[in-house]
GROMACS .gro file of N, CA and C in nm:
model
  522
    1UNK      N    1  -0.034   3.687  -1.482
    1UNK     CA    2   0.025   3.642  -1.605
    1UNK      C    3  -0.029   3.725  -1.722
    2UNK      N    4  -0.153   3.756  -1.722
    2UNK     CA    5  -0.203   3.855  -1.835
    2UNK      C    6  -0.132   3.968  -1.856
    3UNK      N    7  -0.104   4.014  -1.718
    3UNK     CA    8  -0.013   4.191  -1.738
    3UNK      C    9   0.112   4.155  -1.797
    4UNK      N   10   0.185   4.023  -1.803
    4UNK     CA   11   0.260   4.048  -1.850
    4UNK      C   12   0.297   4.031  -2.025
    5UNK      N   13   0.163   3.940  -2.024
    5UNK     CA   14   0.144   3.905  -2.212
    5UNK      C   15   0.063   4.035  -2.225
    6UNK      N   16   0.035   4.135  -2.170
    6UNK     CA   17  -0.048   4.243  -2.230
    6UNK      C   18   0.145   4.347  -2.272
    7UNK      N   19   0.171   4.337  -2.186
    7UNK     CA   20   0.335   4.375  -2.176
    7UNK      C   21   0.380   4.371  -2.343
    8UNK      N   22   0.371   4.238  -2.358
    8UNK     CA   23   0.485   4.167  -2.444
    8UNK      C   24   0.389   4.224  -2.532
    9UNK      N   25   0.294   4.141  -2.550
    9UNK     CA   26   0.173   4.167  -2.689
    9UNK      C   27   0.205   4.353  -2.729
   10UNK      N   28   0.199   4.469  -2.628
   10UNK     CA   29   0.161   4.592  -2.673
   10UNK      C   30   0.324   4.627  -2.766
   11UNK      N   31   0.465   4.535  -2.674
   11UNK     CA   32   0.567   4.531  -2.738
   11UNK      C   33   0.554   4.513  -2.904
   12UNK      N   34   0.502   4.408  -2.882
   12UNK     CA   35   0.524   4.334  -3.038
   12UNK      C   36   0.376   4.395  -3.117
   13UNK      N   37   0.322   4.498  -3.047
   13UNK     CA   38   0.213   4.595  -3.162
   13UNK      C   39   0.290   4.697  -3.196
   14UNK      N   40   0.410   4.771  -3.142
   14UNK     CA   41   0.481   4.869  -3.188
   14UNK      C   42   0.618   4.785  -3.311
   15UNK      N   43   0.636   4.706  -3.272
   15UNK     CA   44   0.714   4.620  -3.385
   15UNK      C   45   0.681   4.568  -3.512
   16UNK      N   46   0.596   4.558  -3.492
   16UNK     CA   47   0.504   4.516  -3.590
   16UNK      C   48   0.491   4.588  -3.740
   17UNK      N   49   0.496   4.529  -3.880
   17UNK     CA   50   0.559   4.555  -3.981
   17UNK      C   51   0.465   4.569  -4.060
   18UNK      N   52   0.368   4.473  -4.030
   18UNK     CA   53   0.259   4.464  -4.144
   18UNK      C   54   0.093   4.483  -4.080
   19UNK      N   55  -0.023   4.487  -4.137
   19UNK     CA   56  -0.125   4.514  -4.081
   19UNK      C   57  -0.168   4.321  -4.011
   20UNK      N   58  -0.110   4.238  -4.070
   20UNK     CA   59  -0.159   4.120  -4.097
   20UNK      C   60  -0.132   4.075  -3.923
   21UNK      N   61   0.031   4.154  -3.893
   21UNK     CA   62   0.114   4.124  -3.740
   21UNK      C   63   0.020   4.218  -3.675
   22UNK      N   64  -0.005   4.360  -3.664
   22UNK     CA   65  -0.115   4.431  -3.589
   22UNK      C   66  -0.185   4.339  -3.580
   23UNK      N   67  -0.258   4.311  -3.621
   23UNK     CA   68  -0.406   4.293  -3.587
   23UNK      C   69  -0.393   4.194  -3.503
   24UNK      N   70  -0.317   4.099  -3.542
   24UNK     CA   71  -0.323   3.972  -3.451
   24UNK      C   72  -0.274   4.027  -3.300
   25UNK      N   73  -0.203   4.081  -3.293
   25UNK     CA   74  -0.102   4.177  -3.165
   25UNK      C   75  -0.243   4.192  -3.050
   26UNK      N   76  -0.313   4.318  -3.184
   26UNK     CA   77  -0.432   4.363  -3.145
   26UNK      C   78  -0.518   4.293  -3.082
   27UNK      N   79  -0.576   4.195  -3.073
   27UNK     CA   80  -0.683   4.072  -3.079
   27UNK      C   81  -0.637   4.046  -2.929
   28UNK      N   82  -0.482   3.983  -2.937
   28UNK     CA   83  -0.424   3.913  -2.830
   28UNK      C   84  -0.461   4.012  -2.699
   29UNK      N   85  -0.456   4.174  -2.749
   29UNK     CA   86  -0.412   4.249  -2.674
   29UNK      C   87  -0.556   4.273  -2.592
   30UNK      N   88  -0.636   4.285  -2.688
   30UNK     CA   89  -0.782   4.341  -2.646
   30UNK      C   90  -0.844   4.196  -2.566
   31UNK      N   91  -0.800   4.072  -2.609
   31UNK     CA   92  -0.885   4.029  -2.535
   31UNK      C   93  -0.849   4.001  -2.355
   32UNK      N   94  -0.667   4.047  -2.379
   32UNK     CA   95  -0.630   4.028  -2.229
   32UNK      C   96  -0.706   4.126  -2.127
   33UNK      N   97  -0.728   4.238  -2.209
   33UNK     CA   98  -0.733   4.327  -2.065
   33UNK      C   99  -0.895   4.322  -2.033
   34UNK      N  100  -1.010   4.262  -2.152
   34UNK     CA  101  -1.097   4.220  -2.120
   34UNK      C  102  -1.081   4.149  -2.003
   35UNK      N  103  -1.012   4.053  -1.985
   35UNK     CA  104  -0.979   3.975  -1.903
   35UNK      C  105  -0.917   4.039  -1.732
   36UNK      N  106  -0.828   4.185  -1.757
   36UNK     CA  107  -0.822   4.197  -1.660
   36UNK      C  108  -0.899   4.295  -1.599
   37UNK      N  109  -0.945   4.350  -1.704
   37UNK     CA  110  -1.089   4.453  -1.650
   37UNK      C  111  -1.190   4.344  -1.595
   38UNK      N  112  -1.258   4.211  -1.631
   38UNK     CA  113  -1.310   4.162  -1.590
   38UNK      C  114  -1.291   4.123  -1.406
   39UNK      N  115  -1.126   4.124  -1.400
   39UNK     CA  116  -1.095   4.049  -1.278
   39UNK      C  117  -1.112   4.144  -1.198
   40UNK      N  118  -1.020   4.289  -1.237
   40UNK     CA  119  -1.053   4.381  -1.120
   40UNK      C  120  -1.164   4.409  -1.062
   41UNK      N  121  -1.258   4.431  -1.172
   41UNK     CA  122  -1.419   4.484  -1.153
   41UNK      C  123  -1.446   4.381  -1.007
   42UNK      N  124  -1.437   4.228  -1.057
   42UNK     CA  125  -1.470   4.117  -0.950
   42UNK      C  126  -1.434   4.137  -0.803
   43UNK      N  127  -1.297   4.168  -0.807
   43UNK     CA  128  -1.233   4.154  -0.712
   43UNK      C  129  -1.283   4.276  -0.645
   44UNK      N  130  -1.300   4.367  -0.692
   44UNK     CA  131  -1.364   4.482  -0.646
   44UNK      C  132  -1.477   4.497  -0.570
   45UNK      N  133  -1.560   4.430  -0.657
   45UNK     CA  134  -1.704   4.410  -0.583
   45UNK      C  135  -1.685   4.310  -0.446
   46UNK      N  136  -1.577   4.217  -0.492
   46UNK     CA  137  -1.576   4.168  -0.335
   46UNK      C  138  -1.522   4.205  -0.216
   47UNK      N  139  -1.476   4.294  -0.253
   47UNK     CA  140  -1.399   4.368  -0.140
   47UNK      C  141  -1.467   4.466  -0.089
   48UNK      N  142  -1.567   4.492  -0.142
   48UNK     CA  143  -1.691   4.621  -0.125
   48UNK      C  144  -1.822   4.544  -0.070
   49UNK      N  145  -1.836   4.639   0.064
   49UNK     CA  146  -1.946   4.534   0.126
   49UNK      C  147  -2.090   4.562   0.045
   50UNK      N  148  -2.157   4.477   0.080
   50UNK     CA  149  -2.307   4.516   0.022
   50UNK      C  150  -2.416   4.603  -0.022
   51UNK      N  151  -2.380   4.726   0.059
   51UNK     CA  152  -2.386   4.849   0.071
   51UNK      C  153  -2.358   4.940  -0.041
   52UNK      N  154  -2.205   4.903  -0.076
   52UNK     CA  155  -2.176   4.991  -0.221
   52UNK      C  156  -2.151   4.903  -0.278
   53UNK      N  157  -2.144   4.816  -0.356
   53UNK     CA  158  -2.121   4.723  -0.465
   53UNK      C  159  -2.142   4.747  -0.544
   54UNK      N  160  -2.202   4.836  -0.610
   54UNK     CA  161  -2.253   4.902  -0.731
   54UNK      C  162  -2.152   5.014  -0.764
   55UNK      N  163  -2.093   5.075  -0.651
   55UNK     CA  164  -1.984   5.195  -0.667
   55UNK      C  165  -1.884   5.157  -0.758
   56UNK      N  166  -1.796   5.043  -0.764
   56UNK     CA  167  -1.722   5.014  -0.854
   56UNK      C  168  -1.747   4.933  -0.966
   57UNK      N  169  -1.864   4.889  -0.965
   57UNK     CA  170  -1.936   4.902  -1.117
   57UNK      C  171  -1.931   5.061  -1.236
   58UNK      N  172  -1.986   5.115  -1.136
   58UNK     CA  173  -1.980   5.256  -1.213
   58UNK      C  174  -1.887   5.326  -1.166
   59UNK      N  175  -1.785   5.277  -1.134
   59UNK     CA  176  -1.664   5.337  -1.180
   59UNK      C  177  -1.568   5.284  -1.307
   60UNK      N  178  -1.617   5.197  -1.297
   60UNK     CA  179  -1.579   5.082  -1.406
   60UNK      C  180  -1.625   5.130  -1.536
   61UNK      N  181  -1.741   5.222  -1.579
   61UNK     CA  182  -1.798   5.266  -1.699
   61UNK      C  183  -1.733   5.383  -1.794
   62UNK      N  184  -1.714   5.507  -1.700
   62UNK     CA  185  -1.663   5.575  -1.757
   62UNK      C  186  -1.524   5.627  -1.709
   63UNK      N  187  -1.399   5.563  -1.724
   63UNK     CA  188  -1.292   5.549  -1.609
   63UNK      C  189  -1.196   5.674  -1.714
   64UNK      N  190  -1.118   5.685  -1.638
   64UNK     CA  191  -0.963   5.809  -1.678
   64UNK      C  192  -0.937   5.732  -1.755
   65UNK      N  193  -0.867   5.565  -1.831
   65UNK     CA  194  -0.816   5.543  -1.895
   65UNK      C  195  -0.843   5.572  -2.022
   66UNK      N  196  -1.015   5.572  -2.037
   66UNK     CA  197  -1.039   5.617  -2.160
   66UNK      C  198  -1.001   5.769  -2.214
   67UNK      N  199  -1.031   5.847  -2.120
   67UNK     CA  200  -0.981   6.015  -2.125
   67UNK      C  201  -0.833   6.028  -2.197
   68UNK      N  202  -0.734   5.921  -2.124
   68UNK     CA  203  -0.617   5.964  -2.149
   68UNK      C  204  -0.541   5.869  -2.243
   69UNK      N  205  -0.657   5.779  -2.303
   69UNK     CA  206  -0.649   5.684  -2.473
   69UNK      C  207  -0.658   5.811  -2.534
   70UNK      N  208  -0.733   5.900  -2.526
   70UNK     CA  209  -0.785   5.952  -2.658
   70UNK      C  210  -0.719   6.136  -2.658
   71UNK      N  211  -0.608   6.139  -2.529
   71UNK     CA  212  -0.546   6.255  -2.525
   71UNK      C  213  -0.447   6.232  -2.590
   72UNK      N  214  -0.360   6.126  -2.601
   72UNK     CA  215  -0.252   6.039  -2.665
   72UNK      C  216  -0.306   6.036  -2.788
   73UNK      N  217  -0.390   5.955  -2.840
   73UNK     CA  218  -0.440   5.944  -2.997
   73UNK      C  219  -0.445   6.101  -3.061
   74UNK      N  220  -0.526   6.202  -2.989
   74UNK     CA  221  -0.531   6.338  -3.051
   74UNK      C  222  -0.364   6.362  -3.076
   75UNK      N  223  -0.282   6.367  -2.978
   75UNK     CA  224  -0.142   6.396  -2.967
   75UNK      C  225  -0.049   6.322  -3.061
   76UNK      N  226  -0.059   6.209  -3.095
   76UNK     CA  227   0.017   6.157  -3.130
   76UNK      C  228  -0.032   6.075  -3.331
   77UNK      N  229   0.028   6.129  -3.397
   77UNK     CA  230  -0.062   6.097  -3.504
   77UNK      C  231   0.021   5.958  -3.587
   78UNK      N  232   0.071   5.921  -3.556
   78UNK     CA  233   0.130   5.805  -3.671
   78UNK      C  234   0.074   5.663  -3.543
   79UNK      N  235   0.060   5.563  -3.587
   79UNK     CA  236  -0.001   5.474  -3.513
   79UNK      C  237   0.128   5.414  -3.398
   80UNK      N  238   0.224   5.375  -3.455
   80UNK     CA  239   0.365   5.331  -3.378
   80UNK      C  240   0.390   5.398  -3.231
   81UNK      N  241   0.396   5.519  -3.296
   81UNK     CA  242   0.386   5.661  -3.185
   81UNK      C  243   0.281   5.639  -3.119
   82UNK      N  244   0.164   5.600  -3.140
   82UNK     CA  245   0.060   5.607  -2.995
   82UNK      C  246   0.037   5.507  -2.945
   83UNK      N  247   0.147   5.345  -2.995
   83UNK     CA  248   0.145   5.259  -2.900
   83UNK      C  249   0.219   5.240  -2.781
   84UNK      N  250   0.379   5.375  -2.840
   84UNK     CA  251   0.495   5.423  -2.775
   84UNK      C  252   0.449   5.483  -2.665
   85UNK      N  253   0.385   5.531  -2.689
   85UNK     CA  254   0.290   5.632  -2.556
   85UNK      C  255   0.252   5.569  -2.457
   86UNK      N  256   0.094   5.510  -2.505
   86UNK     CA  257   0.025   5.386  -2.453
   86UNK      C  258   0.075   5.342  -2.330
   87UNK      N  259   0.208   5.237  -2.437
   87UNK     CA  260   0.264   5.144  -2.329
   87UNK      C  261   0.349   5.224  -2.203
   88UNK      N  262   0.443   5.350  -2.241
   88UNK     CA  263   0.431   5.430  -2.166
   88UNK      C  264   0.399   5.480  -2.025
   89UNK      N  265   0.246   5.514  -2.090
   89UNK     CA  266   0.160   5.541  -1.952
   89UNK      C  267   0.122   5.376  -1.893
   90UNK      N  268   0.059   5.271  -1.947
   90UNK     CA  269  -0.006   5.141  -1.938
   90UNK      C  270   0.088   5.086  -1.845
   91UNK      N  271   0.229   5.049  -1.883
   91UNK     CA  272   0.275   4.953  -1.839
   91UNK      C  273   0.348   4.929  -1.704
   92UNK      N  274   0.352   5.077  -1.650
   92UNK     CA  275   0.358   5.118  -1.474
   92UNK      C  276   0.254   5.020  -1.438
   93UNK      N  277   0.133   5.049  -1.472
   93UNK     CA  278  -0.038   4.997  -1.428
   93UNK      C  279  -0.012   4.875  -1.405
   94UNK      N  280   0.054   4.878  -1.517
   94UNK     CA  281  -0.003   4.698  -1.542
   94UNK      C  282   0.100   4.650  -1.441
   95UNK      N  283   0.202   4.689  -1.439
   95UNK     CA  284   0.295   4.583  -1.375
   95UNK      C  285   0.265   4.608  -1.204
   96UNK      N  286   0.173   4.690  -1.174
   96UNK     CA  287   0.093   4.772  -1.033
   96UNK      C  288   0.009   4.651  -1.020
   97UNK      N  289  -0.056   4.593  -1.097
   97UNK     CA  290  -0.168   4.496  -1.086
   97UNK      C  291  -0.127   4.378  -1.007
   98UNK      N  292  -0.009   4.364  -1.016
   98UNK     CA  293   0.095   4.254  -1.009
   98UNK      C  294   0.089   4.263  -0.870
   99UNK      N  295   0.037   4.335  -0.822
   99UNK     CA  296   0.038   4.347  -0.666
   99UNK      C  297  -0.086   4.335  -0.559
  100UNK      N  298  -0.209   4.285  -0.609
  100UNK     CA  299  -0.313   4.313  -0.554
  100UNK      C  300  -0.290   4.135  -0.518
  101UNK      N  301  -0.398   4.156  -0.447
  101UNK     CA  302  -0.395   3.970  -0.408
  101UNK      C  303  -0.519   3.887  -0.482
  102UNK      N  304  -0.492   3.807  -0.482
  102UNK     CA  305  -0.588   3.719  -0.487
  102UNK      C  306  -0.761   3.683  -0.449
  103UNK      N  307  -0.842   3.689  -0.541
  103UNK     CA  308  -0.966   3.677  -0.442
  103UNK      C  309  -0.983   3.543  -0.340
  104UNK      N  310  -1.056   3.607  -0.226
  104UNK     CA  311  -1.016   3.477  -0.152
  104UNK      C  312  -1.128   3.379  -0.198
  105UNK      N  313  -1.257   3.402  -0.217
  105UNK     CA  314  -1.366   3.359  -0.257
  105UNK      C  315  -1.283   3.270  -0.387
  106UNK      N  316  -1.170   3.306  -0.443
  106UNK     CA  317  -1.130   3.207  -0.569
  106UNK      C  318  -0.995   3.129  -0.516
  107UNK      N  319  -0.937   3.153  -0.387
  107UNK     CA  320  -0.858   3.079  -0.343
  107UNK      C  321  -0.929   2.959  -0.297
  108UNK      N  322  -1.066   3.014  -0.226
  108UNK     CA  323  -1.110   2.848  -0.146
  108UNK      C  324  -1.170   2.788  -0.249
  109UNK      N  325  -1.222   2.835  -0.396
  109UNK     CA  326  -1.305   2.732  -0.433
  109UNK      C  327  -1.187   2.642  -0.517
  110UNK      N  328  -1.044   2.719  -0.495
  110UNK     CA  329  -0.924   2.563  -0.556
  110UNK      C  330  -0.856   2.547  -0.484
  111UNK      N  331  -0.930   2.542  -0.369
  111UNK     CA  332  -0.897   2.473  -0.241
  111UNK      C  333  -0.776   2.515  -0.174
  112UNK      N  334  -0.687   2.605  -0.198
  112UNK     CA  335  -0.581   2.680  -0.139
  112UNK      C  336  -0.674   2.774  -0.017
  113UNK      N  337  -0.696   2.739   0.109
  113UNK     CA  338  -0.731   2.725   0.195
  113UNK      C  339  -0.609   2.856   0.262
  114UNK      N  340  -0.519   2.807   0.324
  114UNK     CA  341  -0.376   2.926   0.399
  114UNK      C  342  -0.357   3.013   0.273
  115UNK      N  343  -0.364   3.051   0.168
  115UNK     CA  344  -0.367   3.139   0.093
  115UNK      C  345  -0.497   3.252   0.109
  116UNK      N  346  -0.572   3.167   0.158
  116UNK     CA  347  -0.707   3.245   0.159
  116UNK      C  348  -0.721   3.318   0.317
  117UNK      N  349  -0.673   3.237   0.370
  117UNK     CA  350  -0.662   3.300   0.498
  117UNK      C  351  -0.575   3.440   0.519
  118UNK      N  352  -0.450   3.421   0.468
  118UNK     CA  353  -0.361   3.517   0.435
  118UNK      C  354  -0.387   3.627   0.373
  119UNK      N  355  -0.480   3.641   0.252
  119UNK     CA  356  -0.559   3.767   0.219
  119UNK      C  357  -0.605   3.770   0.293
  120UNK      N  358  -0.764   3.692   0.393
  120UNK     CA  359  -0.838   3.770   0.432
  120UNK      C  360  -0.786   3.843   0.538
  121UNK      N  361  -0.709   3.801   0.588
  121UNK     CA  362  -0.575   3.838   0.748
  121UNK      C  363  -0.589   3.965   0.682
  122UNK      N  364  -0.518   3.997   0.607
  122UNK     CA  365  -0.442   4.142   0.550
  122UNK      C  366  -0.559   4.222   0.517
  123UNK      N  367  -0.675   4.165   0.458
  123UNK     CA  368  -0.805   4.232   0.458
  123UNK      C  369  -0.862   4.323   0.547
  124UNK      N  370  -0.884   4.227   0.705
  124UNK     CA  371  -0.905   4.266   0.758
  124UNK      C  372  -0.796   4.312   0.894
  125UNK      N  373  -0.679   4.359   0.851
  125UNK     CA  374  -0.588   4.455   0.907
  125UNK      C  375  -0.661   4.544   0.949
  126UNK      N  376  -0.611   4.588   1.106
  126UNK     CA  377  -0.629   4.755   1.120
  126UNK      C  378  -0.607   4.878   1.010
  127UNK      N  379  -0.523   4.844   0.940
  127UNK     CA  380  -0.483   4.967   0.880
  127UNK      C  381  -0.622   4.950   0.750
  128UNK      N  382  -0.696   4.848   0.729
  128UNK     CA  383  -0.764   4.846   0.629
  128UNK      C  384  -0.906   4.928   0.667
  129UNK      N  385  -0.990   4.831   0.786
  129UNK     CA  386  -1.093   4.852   0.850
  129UNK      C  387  -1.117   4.866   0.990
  130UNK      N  388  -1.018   4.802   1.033
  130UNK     CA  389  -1.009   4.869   1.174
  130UNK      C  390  -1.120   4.712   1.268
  131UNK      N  391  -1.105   4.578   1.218
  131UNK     CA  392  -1.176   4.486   1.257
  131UNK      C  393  -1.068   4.384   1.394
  132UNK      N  394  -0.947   4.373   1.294
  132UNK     CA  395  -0.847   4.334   1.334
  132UNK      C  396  -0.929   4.156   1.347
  133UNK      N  397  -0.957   4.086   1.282
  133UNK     CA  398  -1.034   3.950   1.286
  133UNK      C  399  -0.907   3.855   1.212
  134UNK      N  400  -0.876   3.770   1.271
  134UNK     CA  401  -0.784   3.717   1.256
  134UNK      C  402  -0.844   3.538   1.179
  135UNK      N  403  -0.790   3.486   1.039
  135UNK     CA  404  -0.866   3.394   0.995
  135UNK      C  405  -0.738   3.280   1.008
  136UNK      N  406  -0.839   3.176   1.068
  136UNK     CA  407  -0.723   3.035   1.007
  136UNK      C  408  -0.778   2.920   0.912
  137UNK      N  409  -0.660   2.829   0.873
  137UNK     CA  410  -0.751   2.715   0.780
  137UNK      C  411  -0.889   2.650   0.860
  138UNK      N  412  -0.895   2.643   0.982
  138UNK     CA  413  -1.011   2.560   1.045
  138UNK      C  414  -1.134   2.642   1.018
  139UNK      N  415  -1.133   2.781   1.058
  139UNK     CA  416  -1.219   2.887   1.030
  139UNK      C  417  -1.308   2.845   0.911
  140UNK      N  418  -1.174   2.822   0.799
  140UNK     CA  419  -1.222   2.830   0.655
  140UNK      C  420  -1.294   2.679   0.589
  141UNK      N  421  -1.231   2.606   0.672
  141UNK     CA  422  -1.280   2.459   0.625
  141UNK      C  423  -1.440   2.471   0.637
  142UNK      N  424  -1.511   2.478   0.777
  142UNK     CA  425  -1.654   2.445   0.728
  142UNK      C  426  -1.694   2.554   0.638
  143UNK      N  427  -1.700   2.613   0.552
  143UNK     CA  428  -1.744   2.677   0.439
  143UNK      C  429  -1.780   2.549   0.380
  144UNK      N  430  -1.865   2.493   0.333
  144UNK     CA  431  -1.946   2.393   0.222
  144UNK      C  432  -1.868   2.403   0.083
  145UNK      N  433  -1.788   2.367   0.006
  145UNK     CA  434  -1.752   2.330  -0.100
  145UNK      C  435  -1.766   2.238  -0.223
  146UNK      N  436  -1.814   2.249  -0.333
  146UNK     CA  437  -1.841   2.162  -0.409
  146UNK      C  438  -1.778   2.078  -0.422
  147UNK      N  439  -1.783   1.948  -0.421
  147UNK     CA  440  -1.707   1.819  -0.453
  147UNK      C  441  -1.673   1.770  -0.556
  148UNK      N  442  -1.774   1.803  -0.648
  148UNK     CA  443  -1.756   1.759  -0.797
  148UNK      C  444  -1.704   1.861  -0.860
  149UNK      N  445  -1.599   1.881  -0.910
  149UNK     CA  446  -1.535   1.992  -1.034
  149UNK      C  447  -1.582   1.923  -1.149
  150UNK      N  448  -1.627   2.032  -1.197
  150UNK     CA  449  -1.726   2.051  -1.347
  150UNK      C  450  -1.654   2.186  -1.395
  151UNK      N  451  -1.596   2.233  -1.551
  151UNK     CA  452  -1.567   2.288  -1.576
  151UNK      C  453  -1.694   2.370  -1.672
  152UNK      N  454  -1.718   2.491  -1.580
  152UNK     CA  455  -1.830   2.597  -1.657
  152UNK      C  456  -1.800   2.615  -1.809
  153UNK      N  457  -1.905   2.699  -1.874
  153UNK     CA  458  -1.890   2.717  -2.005
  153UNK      C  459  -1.983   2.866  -2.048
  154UNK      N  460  -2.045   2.892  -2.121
  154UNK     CA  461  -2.098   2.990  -2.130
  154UNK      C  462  -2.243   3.004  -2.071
  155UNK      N  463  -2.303   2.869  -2.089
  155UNK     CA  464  -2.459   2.838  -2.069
  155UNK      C  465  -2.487   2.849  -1.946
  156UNK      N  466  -2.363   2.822  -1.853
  156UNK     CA  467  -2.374   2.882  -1.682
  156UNK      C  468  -2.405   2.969  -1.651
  157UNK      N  469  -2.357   3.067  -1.764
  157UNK     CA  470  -2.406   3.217  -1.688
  157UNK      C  471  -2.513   3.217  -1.722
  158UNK      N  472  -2.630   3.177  -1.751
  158UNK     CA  473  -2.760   3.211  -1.806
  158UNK      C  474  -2.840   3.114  -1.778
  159UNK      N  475  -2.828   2.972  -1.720
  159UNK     CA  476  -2.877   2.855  -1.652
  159UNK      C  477  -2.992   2.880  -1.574
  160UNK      N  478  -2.993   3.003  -1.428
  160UNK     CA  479  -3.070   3.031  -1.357
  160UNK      C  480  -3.096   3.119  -1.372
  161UNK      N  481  -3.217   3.170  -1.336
  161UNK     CA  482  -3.310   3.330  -1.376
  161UNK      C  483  -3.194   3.431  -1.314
  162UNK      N  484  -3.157   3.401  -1.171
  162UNK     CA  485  -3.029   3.499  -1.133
  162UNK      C  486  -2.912   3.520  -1.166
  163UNK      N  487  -2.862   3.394  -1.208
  163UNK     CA  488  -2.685   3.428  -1.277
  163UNK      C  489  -2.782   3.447  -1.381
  164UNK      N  490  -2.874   3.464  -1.450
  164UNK     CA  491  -2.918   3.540  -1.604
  164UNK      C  492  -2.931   3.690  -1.624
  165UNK      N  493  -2.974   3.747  -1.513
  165UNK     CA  494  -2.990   3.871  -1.483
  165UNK      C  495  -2.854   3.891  -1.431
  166UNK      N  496  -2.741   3.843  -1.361
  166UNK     CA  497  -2.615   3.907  -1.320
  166UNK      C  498  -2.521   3.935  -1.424
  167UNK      N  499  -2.544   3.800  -1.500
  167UNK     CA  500  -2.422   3.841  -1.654
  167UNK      C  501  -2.506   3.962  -1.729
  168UNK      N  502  -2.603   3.941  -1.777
  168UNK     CA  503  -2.680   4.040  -1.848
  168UNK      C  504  -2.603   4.182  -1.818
  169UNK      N  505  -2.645   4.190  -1.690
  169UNK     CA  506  -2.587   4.296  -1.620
  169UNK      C  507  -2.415   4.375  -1.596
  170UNK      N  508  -2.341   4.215  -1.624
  170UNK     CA  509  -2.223   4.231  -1.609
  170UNK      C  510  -2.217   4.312  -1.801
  171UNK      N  511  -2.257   4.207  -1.857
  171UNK     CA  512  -2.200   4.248  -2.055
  171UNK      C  513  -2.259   4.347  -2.052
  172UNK      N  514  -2.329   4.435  -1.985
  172UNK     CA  515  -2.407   4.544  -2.057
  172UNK      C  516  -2.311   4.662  -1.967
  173UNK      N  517  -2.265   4.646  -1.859
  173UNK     CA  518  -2.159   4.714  -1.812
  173UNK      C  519  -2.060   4.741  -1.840
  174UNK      N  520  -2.019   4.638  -1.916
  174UNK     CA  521  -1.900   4.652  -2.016
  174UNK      C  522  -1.878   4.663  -2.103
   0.00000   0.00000   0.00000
């Protein structure tokens, strides 16, 4: 759903008449892809065994998108024009995103169980890793699950000495 309000939002930053409509555009815009830079990074690391988990962290730092923000900005000098661009190059991507799956680690903890199975199935495809491990809901049930839904907040990430050092780690990465 973000790729597609990042869509609309970068729309309505090239439409946009006054600095008062930018900015707000802007705001909407920057904080989505926070959002989906956040998810990929995640999803990333979980898909990356233990071993490299750090690899797409630092790929995550200094990536092509920034290279080719600021080949467009040199190129293109009136502001309208380099959102024309932008969206352009961006919005292939974005609507590409639209295609990755789901983490399964966030399917079971809202309890969509055969959803989770179904990524990990495709996960572990031959054509992926060559495991061929086949998952069902029973598989997935004894996994231990929290019972009580409590909705987190910010103070979570910093609660325990370890999620304190992981966010740390995450905001300073980003």
């Amino acid at each position: 759903m973000s790729q597609l309000f990042i869509v609309i939002s970068s729309c309505l930053t090239i439409a946009s008449r006054t600095w008062v409509e930018y900015s707000i555009y802007q705001v909407v815009n920057s904080v989505l892809y926070g959002v989906i830079e956040v998810e990929t990074l995640t999803l990333m690391m979980e898909y990356t065994n233990n071993k490299f988990r750090m690899i797409p962290n630092a790929c995550f730092q200094s990536n092509i998108a920034n290279m080719v923000i600021a080949l467009i900005a040199l190129t293109t000098k009136d502001w309208q024009l380099f959102f024309v661009f932008l969206n352009f190059v961006s919005t292939p991507i974005i609507m590409a995103f639209m295609l990755f799956h789901e983490s399964p680690r966030w399917l079971l903890a809202t309890g969509r169980t055969n959803d989770a199975c179904n990524v990990l199935n495709d996960i572990s495809n031959k054509r992926w890793n060559g495991t061929e491990a086949v998952f069902n809901s029973k598989n997935l049930d004894e996994i231990p699950a929290e019972k009580e839904v409590r909705w987190p907040n910010f103070y979570h990430l910093f609660y325990k000495p370890r999620f304190a050092k992981q966010s740390i780690m995450q905001i300073l990465s980003m």
